[in-house]
Short mmCIF file of C-alpha atoms in Angstrom, two decimals:
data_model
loop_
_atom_site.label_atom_id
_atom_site.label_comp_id
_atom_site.label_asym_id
_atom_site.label_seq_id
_atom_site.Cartn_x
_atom_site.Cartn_y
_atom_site.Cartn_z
CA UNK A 1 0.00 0.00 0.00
CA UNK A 2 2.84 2.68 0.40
CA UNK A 3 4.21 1.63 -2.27
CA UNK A 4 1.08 3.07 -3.93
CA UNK A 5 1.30 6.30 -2.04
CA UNK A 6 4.66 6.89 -3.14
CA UNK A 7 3.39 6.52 -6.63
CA UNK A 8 -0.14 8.85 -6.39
CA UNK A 9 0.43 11.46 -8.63
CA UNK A 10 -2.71 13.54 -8.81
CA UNK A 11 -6.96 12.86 -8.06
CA UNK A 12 -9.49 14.27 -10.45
CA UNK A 13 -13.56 14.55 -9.41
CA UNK A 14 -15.60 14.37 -12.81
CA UNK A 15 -18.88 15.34 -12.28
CA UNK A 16 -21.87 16.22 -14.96
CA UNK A 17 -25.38 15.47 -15.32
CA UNK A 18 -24.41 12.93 -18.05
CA UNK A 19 -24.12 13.30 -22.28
CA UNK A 20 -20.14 13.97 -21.92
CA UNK A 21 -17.68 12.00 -24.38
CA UNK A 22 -13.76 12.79 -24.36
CA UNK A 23 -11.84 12.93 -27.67
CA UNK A 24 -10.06 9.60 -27.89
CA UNK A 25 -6.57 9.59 -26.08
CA UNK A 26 -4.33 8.26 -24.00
CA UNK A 27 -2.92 9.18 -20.65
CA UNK A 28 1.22 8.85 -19.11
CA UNK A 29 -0.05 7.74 -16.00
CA UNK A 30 -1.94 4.48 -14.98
CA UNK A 31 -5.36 5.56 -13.66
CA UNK A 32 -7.81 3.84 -11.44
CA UNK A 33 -11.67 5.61 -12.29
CA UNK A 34 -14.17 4.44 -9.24
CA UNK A 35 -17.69 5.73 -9.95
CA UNK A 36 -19.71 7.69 -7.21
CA UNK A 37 -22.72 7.71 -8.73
CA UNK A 38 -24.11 7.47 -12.56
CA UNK A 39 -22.34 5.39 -15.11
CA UNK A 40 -19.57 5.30 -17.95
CA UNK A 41 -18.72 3.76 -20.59
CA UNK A 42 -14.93 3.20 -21.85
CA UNK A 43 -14.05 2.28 -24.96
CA UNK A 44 -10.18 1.27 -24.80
CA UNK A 45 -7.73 -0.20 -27.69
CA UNK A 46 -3.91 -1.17 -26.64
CA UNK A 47 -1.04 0.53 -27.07
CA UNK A 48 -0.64 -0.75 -30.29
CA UNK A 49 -3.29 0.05 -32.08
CA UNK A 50 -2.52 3.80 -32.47
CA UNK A 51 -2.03 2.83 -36.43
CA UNK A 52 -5.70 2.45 -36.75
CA UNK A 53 -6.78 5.30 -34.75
CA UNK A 54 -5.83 8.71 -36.80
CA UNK A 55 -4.19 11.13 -34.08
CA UNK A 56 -3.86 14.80 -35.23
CA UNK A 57 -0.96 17.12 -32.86
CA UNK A 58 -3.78 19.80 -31.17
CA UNK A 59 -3.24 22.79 -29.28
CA UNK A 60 -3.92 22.14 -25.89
CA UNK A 61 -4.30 24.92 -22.81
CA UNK A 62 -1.83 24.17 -19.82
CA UNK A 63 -2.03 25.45 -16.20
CA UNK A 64 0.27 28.35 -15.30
CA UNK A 65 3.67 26.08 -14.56
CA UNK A 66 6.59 28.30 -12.86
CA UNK A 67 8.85 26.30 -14.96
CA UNK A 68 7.11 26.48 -18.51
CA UNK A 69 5.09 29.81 -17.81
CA UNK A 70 1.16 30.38 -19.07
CA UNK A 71 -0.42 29.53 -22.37
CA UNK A 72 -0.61 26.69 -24.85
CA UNK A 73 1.12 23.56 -25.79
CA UNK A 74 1.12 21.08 -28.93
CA UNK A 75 -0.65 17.69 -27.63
CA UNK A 76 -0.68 14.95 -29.92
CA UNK A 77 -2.16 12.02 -27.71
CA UNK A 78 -6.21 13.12 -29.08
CA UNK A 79 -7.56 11.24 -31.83
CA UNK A 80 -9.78 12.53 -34.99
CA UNK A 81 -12.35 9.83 -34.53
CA UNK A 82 -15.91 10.63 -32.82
CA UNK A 83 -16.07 7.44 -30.79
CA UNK A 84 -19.55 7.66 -30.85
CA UNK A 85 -20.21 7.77 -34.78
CA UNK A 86 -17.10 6.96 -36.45
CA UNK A 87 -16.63 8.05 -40.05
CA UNK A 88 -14.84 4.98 -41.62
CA UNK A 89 -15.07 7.09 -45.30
CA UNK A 90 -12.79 9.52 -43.23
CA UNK A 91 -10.96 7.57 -41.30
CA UNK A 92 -10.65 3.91 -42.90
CA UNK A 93 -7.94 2.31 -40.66
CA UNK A 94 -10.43 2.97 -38.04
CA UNK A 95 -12.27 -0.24 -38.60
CA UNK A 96 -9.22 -2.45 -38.23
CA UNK A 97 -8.72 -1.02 -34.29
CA UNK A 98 -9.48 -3.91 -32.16
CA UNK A 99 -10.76 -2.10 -28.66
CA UNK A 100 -12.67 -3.41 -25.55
CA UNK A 101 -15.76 -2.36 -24.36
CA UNK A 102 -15.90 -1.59 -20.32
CA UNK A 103 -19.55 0.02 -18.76
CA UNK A 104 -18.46 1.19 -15.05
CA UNK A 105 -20.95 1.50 -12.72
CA UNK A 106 -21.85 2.89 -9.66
CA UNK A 107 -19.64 1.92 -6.80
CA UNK A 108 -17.28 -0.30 -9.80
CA UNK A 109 -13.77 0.59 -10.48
CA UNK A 110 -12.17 0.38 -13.86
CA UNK A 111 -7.65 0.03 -14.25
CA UNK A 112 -6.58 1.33 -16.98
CA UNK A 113 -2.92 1.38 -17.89
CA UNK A 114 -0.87 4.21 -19.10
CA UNK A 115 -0.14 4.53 -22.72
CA UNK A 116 -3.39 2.75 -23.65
CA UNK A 117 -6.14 5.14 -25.61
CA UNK A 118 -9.65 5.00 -24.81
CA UNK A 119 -12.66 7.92 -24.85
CA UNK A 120 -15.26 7.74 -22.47
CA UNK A 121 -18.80 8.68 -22.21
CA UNK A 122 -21.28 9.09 -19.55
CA UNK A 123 -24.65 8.68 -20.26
CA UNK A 124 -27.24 11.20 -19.21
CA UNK A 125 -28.32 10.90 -16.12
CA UNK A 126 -32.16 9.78 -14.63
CA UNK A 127 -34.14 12.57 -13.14
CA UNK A 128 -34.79 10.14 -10.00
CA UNK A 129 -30.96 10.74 -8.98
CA UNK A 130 -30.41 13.87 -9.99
CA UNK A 131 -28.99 13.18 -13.23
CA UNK A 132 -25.65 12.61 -11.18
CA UNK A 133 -22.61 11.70 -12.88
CA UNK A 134 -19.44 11.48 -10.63
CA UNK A 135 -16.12 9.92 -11.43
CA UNK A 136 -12.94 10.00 -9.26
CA UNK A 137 -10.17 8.93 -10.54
CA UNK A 138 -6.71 8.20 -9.23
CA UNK A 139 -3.75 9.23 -11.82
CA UNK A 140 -0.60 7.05 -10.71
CA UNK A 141 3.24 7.73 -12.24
CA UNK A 142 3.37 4.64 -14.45
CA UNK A 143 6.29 1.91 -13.86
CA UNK A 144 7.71 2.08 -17.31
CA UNK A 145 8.46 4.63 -20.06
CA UNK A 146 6.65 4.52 -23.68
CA UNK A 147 9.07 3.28 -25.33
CA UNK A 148 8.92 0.29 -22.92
CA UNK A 149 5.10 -0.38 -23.16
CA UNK A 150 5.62 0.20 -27.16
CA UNK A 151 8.16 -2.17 -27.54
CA UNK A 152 6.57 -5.11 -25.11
CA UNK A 153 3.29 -4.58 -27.27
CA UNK A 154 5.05 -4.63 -30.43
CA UNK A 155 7.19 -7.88 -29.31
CA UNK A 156 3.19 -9.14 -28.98
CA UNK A 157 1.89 -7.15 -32.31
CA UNK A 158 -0.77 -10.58 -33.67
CA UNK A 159 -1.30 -12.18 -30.13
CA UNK A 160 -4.18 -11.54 -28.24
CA UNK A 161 -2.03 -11.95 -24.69
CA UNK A 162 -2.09 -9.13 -22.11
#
């Protein structure tokens, strides 16, 4: 458990009344999402799948760092692809991404590792609980770099271990 501790880098609280989808991406850090209340669904592909999933460099706001001052940066870990309503005519490789499906629920807890891109949505909410949606979710520093995930994955590239 310290271990863990040791490792915490940051906690986020998500909360809408529901209808919310993220761009697809993919996040450094291992995260741990635990649902308060409401639902979510995840759609997540592996590491090394990023072939089939069209990501564009986009401008991306940052908080004011002392050591990198105010303003924007260049992010490139968002995809083109509308999760919900993919345009294959668009984006063609898109249908050869082999993802999972995950739908957390209240008081369930979804892993997900760094370096692996998913987009989630949260459904709207019901009026008879307040059309809450609430996510926490625990970011952790991950174990290994990138290029260490990247090259275990593509050492695997055609096997469906992991």
């Amino acid at each position: 458990y310290a271990h863990y501790d040791r490792r915490l880098k940051e906690i986020n609280l998500w909360m809408s009344s529901g209808g919310t989808v993220t761009s697809l991406h993919m996040d450094t850090s291992e995260n741990v999402m635990h649902m308060v209340a409401g639902s979510k669904e995840f759609l997540l592909f592996r590491p090394n799948q990023i072939k089939h999933l069209h990501y564009e460099s986009v401008p991306e706001i940052r908080y004011d760092d002392s050591s990198q001052g105010p303003g924007a940066r260049i992010n490139d870990i968002h995809g083109l692809v509308d999760p919900t309503a993919p345009n294959l005519a668009r984006f063609p490789d898109y249908k050869k991404a082999h993802g999972l499906r995950c739908h957390v629920r209240e008081g369930d807890a979804l892993y997900v590792p760094s370096f692996w891109h998913h987009a989630v949505y949260s459904p709207p909410g019901e009026q008879s609980d307040g059309c809450r949606n609430i996510g926490i979710n625990y970011w952790y520093i991950a174990q290994k770099t990138r290029e260490d995930a990247m090259e275990r994955l593509h050492s695997m590239d055609g096997k469906d271990e992991l």
